[in-house]
Short mmCIF file of C-alpha atoms in Angstrom, two decimals:
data_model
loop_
_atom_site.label_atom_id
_atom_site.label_comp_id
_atom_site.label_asym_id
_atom_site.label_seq_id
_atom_site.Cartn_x
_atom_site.Cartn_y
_atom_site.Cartn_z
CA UNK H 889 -5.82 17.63 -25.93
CA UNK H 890 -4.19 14.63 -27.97
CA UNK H 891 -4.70 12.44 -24.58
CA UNK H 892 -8.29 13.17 -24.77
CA UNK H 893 -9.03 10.27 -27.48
CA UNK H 894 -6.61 7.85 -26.00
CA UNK H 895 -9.00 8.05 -22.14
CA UNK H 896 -12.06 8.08 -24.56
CA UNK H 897 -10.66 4.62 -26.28
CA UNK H 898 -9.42 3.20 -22.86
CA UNK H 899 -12.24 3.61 -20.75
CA UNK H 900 -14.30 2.10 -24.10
CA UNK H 901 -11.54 -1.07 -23.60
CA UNK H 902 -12.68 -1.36 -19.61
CA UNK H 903 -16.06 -0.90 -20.25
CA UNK H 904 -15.97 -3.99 -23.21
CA UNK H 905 -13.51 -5.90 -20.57
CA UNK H 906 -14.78 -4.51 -17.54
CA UNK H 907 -12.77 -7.83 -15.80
CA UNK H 908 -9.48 -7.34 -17.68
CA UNK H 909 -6.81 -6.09 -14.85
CA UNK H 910 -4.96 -5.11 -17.59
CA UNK H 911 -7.35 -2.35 -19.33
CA UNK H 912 -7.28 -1.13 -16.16
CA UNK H 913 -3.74 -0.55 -16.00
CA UNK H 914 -4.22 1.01 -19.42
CA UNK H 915 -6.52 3.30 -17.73
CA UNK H 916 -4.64 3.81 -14.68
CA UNK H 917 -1.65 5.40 -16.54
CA UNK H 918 -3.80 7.32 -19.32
CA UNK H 919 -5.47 9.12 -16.06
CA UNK H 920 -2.20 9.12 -14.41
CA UNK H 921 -0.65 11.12 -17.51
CA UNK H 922 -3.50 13.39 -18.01
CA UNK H 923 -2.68 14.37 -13.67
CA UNK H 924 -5.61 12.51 -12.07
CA UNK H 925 -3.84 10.92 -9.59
CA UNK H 926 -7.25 9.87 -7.56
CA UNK H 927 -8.64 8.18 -10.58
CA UNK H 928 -5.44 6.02 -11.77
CA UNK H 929 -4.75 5.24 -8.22
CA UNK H 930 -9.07 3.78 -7.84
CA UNK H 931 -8.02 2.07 -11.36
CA UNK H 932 -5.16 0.04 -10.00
CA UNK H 933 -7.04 -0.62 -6.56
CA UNK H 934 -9.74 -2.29 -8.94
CA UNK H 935 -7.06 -4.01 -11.45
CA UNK H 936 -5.82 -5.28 -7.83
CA UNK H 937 -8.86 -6.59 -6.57
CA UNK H 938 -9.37 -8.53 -10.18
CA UNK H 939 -5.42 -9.82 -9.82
CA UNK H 940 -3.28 -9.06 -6.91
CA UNK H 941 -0.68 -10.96 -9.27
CA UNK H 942 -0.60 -8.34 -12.20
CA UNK H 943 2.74 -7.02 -12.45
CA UNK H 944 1.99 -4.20 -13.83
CA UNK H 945 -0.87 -2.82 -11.58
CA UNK H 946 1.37 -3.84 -8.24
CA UNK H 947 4.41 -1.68 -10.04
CA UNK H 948 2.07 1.23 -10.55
CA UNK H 949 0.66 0.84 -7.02
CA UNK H 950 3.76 0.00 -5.05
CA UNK H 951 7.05 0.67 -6.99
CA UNK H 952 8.61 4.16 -7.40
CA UNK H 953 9.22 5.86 -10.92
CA UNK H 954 12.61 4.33 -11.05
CA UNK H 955 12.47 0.87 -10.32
CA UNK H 956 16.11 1.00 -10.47
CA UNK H 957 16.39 3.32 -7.10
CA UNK H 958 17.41 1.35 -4.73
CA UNK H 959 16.92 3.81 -1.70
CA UNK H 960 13.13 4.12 -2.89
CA UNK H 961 12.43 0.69 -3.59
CA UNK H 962 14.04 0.09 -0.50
CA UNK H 963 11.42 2.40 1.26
CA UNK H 964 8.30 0.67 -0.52
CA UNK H 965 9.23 -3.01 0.21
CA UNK H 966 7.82 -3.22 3.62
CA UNK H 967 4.37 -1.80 2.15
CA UNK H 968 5.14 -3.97 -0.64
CA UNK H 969 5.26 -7.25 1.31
CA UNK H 970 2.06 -6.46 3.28
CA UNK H 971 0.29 -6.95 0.02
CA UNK H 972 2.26 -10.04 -0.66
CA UNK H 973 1.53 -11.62 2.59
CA UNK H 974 -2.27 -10.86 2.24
CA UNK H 975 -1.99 -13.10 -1.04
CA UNK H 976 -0.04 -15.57 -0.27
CA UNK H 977 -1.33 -17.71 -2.70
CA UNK H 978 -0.83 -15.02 -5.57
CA UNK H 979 2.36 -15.78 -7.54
CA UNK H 980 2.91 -13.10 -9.37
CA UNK H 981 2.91 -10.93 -6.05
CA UNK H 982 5.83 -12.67 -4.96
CA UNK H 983 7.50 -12.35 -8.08
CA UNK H 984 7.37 -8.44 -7.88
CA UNK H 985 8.58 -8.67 -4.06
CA UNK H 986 11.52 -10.99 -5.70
CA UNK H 987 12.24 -8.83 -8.43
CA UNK H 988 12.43 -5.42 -5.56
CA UNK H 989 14.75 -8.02 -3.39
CA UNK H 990 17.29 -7.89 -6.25
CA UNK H 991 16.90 -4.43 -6.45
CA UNK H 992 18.21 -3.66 -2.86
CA UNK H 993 20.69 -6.04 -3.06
CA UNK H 994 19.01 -9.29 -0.77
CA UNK H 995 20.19 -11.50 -3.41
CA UNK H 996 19.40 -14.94 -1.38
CA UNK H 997 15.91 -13.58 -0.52
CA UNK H 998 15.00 -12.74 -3.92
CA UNK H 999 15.94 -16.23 -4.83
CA UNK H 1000 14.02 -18.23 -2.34
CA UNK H 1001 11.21 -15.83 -3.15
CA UNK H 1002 11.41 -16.97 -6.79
CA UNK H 1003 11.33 -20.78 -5.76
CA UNK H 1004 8.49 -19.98 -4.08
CA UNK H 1005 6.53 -18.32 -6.68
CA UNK H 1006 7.53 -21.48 -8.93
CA UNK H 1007 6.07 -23.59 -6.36
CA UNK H 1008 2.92 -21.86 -6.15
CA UNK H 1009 2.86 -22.22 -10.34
CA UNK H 1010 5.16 -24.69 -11.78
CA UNK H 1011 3.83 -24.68 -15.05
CA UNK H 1012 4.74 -21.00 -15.67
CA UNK H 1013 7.80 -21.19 -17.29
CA UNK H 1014 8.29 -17.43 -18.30
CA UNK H 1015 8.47 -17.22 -14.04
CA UNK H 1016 10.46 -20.24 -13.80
CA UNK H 1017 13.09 -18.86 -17.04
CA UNK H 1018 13.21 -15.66 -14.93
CA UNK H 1019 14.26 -17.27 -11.75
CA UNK H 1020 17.10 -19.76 -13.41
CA UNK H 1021 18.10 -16.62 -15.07
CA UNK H 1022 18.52 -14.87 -11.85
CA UNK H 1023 20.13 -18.21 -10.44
CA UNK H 1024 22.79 -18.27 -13.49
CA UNK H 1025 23.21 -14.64 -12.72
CA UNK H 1026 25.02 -15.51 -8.86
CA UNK H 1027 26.36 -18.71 -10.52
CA UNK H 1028 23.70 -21.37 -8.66
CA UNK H 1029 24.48 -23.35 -11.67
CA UNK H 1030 23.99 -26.37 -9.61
CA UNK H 1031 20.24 -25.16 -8.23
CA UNK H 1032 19.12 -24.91 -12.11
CA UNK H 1033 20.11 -28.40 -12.49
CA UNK H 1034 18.45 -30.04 -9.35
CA UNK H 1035 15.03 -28.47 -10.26
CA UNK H 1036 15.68 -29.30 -14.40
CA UNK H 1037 15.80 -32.68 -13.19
CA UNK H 1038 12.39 -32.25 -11.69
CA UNK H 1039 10.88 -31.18 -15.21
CA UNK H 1040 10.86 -34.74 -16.87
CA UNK H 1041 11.06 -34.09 -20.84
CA UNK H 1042 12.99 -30.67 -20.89
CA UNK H 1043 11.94 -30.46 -24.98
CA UNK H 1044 8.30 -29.78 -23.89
CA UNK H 1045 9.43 -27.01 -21.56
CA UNK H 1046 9.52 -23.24 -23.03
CA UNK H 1047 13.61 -22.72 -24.97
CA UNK H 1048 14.74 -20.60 -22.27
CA UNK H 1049 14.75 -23.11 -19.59
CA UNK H 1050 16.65 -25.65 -21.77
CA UNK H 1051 19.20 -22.50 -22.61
CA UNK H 1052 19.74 -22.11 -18.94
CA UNK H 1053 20.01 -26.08 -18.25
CA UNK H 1054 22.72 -26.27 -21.15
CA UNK H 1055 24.61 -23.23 -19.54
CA UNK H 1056 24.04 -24.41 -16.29
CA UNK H 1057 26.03 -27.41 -17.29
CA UNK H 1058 28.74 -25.69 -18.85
CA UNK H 1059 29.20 -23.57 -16.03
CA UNK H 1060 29.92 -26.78 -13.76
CA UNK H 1061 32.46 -27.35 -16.58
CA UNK H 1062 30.10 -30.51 -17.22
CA UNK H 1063 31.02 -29.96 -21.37
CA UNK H 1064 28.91 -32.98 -22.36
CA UNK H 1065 26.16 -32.40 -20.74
CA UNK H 1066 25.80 -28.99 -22.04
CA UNK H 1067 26.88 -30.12 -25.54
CA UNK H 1068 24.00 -32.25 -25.68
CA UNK H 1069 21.38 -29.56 -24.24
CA UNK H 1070 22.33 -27.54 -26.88
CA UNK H 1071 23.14 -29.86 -29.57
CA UNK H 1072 19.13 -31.05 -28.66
CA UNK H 1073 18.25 -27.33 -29.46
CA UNK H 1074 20.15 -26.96 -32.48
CA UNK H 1075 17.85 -29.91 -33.88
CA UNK H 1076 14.64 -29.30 -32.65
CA UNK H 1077 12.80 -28.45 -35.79
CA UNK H 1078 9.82 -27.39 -33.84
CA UNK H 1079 11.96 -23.82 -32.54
CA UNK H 1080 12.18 -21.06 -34.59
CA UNK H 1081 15.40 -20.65 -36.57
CA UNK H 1082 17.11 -17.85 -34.89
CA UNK H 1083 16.92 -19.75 -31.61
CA UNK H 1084 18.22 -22.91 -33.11
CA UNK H 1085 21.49 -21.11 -34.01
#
């Protein structure tokens, strides 16, 4: 019964945002937690069709409960990159297929995949953090710093990309470089205080 106000509220959310994928996904797992499998499944198919790139509606629609199983994530990628292939030009939907890649253990796949998504938005540097992460990760040091040099003035980009470029450095054992990446986030006035540390 305490569900019932929460599906009242969300569908009142989709109706006031009726093109918000993301009320959609709100109402996609309120139905999906009250058992109506039918209408959370209709409620990601239309978050979908609004943005194939919402990571949250693709994990509802393709991933499996535990995104961490790699035998079941294993059985949804080929489903999985059928919808990536039929928007190609959606980089979000790569991202997810990247993100399952890593799952199952096709480390080089997952990577390229995450170039490619950068490609397709290069201004998106939560995407692009996420990728250099992954590339620090399997110690591609050397990958972070040919595409930081692509950036131009690293102290407009988002913190976490000038993290990565400084550790990138150090873990070439270039010590000066990396000094000076993070000696230029230690003064940057404009960062919050906890970063700066």
């Amino acid at each position: 019964e305490g569900l019932i106000p929460a599906l009242e509220s969300t569908h009142a959310f989709v109706a006031a945002f009726p093109e918000s994928s993301g009320a959609l996904v709100e109402l996609a797992r309120t139905l999906g937690s009250r058992g109506d499998t039918a209408g959370g499944n209709a409620a990601v198919d239309r978050a979908l069709a609004l943005d194939p790139g919402d990571l949250d509606a693709i994990m509802l629609k393709f991933w499996p409960e535990d995104p961490n199983d790699i035998q079941k994530v294993n059985e949804v990628v080929p489903v999985l990159k059928e919808f990536v292939d039929a928007h190609a030009a959606v980089p979000g939907a790569w991202r997810s297929l990247a993100r399952a890649y890593l799952v199952v253990n096709r480390t080089d796949d997952a990577l390229e995949i995450f170039e490619k998504a950068v490609g397709l938005t290069p201004e998106d540097d939560d995407l692009r953090s996420e990728w250099w992460g992954e590339l620090a990760r399997h110690q591609h040091h050397d990958r972070i710093i040919k595409d930081s040099l692509t950036l131009g003035d690293m102290k407009k980009r988002d913190w976490r990309l000038r993290w990565n470029e400084a550790e990138a450095y150090a873990g070439l054992g270039r010590k000066i470089e990396a000094r000076a990446c993070f000696s230029a986030i230690n003064f940057d006035q404009d960062l919050h205080v906890d970063i700066r540390k």
